[in-house]
CSV table of C-alpha atoms and ligand atoms in Angstrom, one decimal:
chain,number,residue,atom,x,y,z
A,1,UNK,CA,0.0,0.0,0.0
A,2,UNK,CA,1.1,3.3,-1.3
A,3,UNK,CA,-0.1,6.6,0.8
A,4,UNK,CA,-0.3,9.9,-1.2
A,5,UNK,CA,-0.6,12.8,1.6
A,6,UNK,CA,-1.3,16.5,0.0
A,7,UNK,CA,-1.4,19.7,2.4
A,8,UNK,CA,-2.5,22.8,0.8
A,9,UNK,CA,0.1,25.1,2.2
A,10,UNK,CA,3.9,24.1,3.4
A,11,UNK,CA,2.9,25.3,6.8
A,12,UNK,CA,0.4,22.6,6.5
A,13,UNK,CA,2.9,19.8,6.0
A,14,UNK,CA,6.4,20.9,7.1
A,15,UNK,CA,5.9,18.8,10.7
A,16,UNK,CA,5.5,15.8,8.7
A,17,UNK,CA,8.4,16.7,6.1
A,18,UNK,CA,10.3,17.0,9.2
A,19,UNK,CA,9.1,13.3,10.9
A,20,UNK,CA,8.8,11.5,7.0
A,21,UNK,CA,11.8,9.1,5.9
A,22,UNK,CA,13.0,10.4,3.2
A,23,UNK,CA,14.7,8.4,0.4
A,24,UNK,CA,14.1,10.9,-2.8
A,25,UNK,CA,12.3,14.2,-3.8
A,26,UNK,CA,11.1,14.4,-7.4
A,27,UNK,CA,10.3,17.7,-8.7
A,28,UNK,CA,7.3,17.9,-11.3
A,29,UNK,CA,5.6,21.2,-12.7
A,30,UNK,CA,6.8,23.2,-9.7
A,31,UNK,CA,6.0,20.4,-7.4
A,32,UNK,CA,8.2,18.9,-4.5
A,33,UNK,CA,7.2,15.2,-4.0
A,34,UNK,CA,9.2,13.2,-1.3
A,35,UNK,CA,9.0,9.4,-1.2
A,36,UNK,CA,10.0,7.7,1.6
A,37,UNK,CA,8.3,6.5,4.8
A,38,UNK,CA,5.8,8.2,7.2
A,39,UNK,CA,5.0,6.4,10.3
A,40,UNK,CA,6.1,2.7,8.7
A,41,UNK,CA,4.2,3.3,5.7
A,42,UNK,CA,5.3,3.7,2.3
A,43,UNK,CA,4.2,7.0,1.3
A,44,UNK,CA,4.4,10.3,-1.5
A,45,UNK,CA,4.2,13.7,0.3
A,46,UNK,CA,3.8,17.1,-1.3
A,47,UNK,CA,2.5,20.1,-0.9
A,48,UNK,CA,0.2,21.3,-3.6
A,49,UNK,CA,-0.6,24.9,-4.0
A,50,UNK,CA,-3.9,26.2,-3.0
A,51,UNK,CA,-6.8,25.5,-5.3
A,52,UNK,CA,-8.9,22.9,-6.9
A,53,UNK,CA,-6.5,23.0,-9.9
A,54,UNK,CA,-3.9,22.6,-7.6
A,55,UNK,CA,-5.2,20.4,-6.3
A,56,UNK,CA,-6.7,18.2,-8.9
A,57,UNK,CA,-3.1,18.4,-11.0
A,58,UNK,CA,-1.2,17.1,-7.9
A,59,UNK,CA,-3.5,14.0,-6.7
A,60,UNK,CA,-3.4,13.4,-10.5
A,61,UNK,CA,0.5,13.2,-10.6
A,62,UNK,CA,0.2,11.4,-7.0
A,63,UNK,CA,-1.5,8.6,-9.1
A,64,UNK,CA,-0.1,8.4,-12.4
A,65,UNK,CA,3.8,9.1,-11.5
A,66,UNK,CA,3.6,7.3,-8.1
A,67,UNK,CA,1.0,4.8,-8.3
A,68,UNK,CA,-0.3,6.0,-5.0
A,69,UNK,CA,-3.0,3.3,-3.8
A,70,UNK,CA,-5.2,6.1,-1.1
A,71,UNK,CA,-5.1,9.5,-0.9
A,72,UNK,CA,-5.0,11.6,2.3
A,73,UNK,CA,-5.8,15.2,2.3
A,74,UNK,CA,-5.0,17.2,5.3
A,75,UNK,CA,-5.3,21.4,6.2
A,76,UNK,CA,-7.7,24.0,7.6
A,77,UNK,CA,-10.8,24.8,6.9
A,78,UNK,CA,-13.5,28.1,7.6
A,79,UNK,CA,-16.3,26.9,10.0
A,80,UNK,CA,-20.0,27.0,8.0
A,81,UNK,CA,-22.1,25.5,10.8
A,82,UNK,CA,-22.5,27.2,13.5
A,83,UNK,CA,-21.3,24.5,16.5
A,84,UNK,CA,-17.9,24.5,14.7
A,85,UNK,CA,-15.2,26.6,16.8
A,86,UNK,CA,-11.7,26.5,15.7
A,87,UNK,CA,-10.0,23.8,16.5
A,88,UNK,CA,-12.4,21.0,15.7
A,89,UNK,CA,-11.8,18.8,13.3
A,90,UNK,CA,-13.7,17.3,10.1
A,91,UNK,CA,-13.6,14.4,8.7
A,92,UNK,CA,-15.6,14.6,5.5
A,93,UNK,CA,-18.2,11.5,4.2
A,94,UNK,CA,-18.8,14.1,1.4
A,95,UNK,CA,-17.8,17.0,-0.6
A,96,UNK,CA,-19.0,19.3,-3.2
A,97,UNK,CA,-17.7,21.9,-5.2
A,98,UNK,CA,-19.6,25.1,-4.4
A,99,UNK,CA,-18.9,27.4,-7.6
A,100,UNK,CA,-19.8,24.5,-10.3
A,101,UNK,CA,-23.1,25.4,-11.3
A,102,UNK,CA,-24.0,25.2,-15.1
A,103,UNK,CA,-27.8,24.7,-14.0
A,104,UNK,CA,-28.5,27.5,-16.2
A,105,UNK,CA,-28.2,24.9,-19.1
A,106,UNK,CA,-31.0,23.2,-18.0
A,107,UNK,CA,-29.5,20.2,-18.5
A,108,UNK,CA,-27.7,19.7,-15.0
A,109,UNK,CA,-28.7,20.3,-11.3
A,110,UNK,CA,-26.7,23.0,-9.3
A,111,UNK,CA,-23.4,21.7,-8.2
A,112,UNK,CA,-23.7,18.4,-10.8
A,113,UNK,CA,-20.9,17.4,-13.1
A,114,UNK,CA,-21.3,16.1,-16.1
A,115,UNK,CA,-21.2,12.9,-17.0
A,116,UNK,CA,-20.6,11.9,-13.8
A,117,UNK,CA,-23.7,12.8,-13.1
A,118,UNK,CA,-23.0,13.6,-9.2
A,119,UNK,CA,-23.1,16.5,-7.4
A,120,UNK,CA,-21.3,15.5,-4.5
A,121,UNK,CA,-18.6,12.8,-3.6
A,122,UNK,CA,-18.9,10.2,-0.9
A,123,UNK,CA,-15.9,9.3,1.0
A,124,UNK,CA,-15.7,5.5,1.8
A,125,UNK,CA,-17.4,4.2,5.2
A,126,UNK,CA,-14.2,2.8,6.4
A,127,UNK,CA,-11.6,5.5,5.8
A,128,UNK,CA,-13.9,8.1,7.6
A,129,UNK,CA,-14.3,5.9,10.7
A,130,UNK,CA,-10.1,5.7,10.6
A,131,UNK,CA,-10.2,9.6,10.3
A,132,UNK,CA,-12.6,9.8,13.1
A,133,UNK,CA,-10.6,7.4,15.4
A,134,UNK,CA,-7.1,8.9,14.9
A,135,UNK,CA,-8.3,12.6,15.0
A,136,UNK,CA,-10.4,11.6,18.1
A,137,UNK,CA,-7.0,9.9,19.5
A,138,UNK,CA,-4.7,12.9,18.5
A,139,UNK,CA,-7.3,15.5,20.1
A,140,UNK,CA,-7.6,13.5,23.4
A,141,UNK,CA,-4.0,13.3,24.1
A,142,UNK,CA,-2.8,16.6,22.9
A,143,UNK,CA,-5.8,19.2,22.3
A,144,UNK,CA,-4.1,23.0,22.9
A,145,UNK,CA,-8.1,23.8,23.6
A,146,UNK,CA,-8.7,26.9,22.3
A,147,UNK,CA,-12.7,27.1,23.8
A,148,UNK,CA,-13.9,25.8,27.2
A,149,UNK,CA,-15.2,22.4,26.2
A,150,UNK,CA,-12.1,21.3,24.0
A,151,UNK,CA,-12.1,20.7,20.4
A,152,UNK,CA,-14.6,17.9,18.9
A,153,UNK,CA,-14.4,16.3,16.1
A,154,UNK,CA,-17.4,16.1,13.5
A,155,UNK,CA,-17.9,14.2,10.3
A,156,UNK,CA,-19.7,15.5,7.4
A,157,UNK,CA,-20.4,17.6,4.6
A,158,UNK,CA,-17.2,20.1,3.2
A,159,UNK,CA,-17.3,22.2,0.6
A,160,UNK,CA,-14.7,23.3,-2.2
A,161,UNK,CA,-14.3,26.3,-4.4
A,162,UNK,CA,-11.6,28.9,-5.4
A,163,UNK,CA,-12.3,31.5,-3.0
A,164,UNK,CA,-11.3,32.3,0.4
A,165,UNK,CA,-14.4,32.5,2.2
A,166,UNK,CA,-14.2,35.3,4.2
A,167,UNK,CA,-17.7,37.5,3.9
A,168,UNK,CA,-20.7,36.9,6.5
A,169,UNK,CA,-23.2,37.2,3.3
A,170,UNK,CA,-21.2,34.6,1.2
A,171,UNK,CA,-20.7,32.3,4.1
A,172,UNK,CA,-25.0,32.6,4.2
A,173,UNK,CA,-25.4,31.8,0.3
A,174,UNK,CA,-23.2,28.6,0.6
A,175,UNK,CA,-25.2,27.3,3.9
A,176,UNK,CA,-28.8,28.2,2.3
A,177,UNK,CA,-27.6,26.1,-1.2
A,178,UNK,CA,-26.0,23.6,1.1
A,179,UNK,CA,-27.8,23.1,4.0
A,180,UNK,CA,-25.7,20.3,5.7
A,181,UNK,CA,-22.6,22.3,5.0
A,182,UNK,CA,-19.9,21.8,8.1
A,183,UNK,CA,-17.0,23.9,6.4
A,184,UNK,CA,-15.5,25.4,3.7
A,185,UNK,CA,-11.8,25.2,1.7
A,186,UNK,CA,-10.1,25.0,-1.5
A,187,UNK,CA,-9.1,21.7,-2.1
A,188,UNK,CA,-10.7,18.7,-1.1
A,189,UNK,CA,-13.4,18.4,-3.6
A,190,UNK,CA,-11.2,18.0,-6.8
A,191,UNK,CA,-8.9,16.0,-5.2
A,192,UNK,CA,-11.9,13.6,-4.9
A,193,UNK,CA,-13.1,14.4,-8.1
A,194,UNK,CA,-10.3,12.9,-9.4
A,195,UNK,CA,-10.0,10.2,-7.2
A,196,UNK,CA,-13.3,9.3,-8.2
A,197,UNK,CA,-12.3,8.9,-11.6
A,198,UNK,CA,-9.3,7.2,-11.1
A,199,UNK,CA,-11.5,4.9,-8.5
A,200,UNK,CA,-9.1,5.7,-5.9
A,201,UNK,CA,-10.2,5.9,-2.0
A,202,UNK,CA,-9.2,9.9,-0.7
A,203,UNK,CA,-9.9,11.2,2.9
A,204,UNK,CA,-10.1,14.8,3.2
A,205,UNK,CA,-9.4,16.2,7.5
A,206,UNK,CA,-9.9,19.5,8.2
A,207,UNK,CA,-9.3,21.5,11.1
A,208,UNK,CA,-11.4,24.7,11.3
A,209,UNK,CA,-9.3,27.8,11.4
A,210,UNK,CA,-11.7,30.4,11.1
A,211,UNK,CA,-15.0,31.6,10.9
A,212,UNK,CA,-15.3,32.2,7.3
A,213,UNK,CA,-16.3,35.9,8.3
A,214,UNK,CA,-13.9,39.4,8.4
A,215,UNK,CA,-11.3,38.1,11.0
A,216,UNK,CA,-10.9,34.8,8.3
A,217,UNK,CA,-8.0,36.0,6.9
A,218,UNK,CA,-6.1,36.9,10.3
A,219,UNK,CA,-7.1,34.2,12.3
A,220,UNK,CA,-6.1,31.2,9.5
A,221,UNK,CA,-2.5,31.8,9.3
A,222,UNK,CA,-1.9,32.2,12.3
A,223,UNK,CA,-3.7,29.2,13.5
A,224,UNK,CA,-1.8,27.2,11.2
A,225,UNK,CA,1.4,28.3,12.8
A,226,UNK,CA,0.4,27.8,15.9
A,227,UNK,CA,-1.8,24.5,16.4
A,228,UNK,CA,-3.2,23.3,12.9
A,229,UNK,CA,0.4,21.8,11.5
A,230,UNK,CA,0.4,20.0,14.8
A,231,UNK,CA,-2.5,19.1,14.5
A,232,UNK,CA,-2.1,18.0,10.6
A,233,UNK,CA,1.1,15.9,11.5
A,234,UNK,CA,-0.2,13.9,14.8
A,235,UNK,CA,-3.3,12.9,13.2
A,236,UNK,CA,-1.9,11.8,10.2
A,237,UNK,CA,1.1,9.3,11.7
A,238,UNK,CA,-1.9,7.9,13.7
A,239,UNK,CA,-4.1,7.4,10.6
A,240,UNK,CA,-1.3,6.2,8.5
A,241,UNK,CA,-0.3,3.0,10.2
A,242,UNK,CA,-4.1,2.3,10.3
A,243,UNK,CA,-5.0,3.0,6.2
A,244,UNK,CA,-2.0,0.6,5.6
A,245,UNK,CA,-3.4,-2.6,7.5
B,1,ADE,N1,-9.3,27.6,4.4
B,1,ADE,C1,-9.3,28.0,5.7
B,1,ADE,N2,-10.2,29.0,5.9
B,1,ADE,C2,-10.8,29.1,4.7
B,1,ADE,C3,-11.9,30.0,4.3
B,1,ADE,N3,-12.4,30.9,5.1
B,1,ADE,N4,-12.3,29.9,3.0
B,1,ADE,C4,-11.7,29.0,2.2
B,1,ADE,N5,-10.8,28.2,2.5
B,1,ADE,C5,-10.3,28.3,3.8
């Protein structure tokens, strides 16, 4: 078994560049990958740019260069739903990309992509309990609890698009067209897009670093410096061990 791990940003990864056994880097379209060893397992790390093109181009190379057999996408994500504090973490069971719409064709629903005739992806059963079980692991040993009750961790719905959600009336359109929405990023949704297509199982684990509202773009970095990345790597050498069985 072959682990692909993707963080959006290098602060989202550089803890587990630091822990990963190295053995080569391979540079492709601007792209670092390391292969080596994470926590036992044979595994391809690399950061890939923010985005859903990003995104999609790199989980794409993950497969078709490296052969990776599961992908495992990990970084923050803006709170939707109101219980989410920062902190918590998401696992998602599904994802959708919030700025597809070509319902004004009349030939697709809102959010649908054609041909494949979805408008959301579902992550396998398995691999979100294993998502749930490590972050629930990681959070109980090491939470840095940033609200009184400690961080929780929540499975459900994310959504992806190319915009930094950081606008109260925004953050109100996406919950009203998506009414089970948890959170919001940039990523996670092409990267399952294409692991759909490739028929590849993908996790995506988020942990909310913002509000989506005017402090968004403050409070995200410099949650990432502080707690996410440690958040990002402790999770991950839990899950790791666990995909591979
Ligand atoms: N990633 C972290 N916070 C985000 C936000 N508010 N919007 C989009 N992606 C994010």
């Amino acid at each position: 078994m072959k682990l692909g791990i993707i963080g959006a940003m290098p602060q989202e990864i550089d803890l587990i560049v630091d822990d990963f056994e190295r053995e080569s880097i391979q540079e492709i379209a601007g792209r670092s990958y390391h292969l080596g060893r994470f926590a036992g397992v044979d595994s391809v790390l690399v950061f890939s740019r923010w985005g859903k093109v990003a995104a999609a181009s790199t989980a794409t190379a993950l497969i078709e260069r490296f052969n990776v057999d599961c992908i495992v996408f990990t970084g923050v994500a803006g709170a939707a739903a109101e219980a989410l504090n920062l902190g918590d973490v998401v696992v998602a069971d599904r994802l959708i990309q919030h700025d597809f719409d070509v319902s004004p064709t009349g030939m697709f629903a809102k959010f649908e992509i054609p041909l494949l005739g979805i408008s959301h992806f579902e992550v396998d059963d398995r691999l979100v309990e294993l998502g749930k079980i490590a972050a629930e692991d990681y959070l109980i040993n090491h939470s840095q609890s940033l609200e009184q009750e400690g961080p929780k961790v929540y499975i459900g719905t994310i959504a992806s698009g190319d915009q930094f959600i950081a606008h109260p009336e925004k953050l109100e359109s996406l919950r009203s067209a998506i009414p089970d929405l948890l959170c919001v990023e940039m990523e996670g949704a092409a990267v399952a897009q294409v692991c759909h297509e490739y028929k590849i199982p993908y996790l995506v684990i988020r942990t909310i670093s913002d509000k989506a509202d005017h402090s968004a773009a403050v409070d995200f970095i410099t949650f990432i410096q502080e707690i996410a990345r440690h958040y990002s790597h402790g999770i991950l050498k839990l899950l790791a061990p666990k995909l591979a069985e």
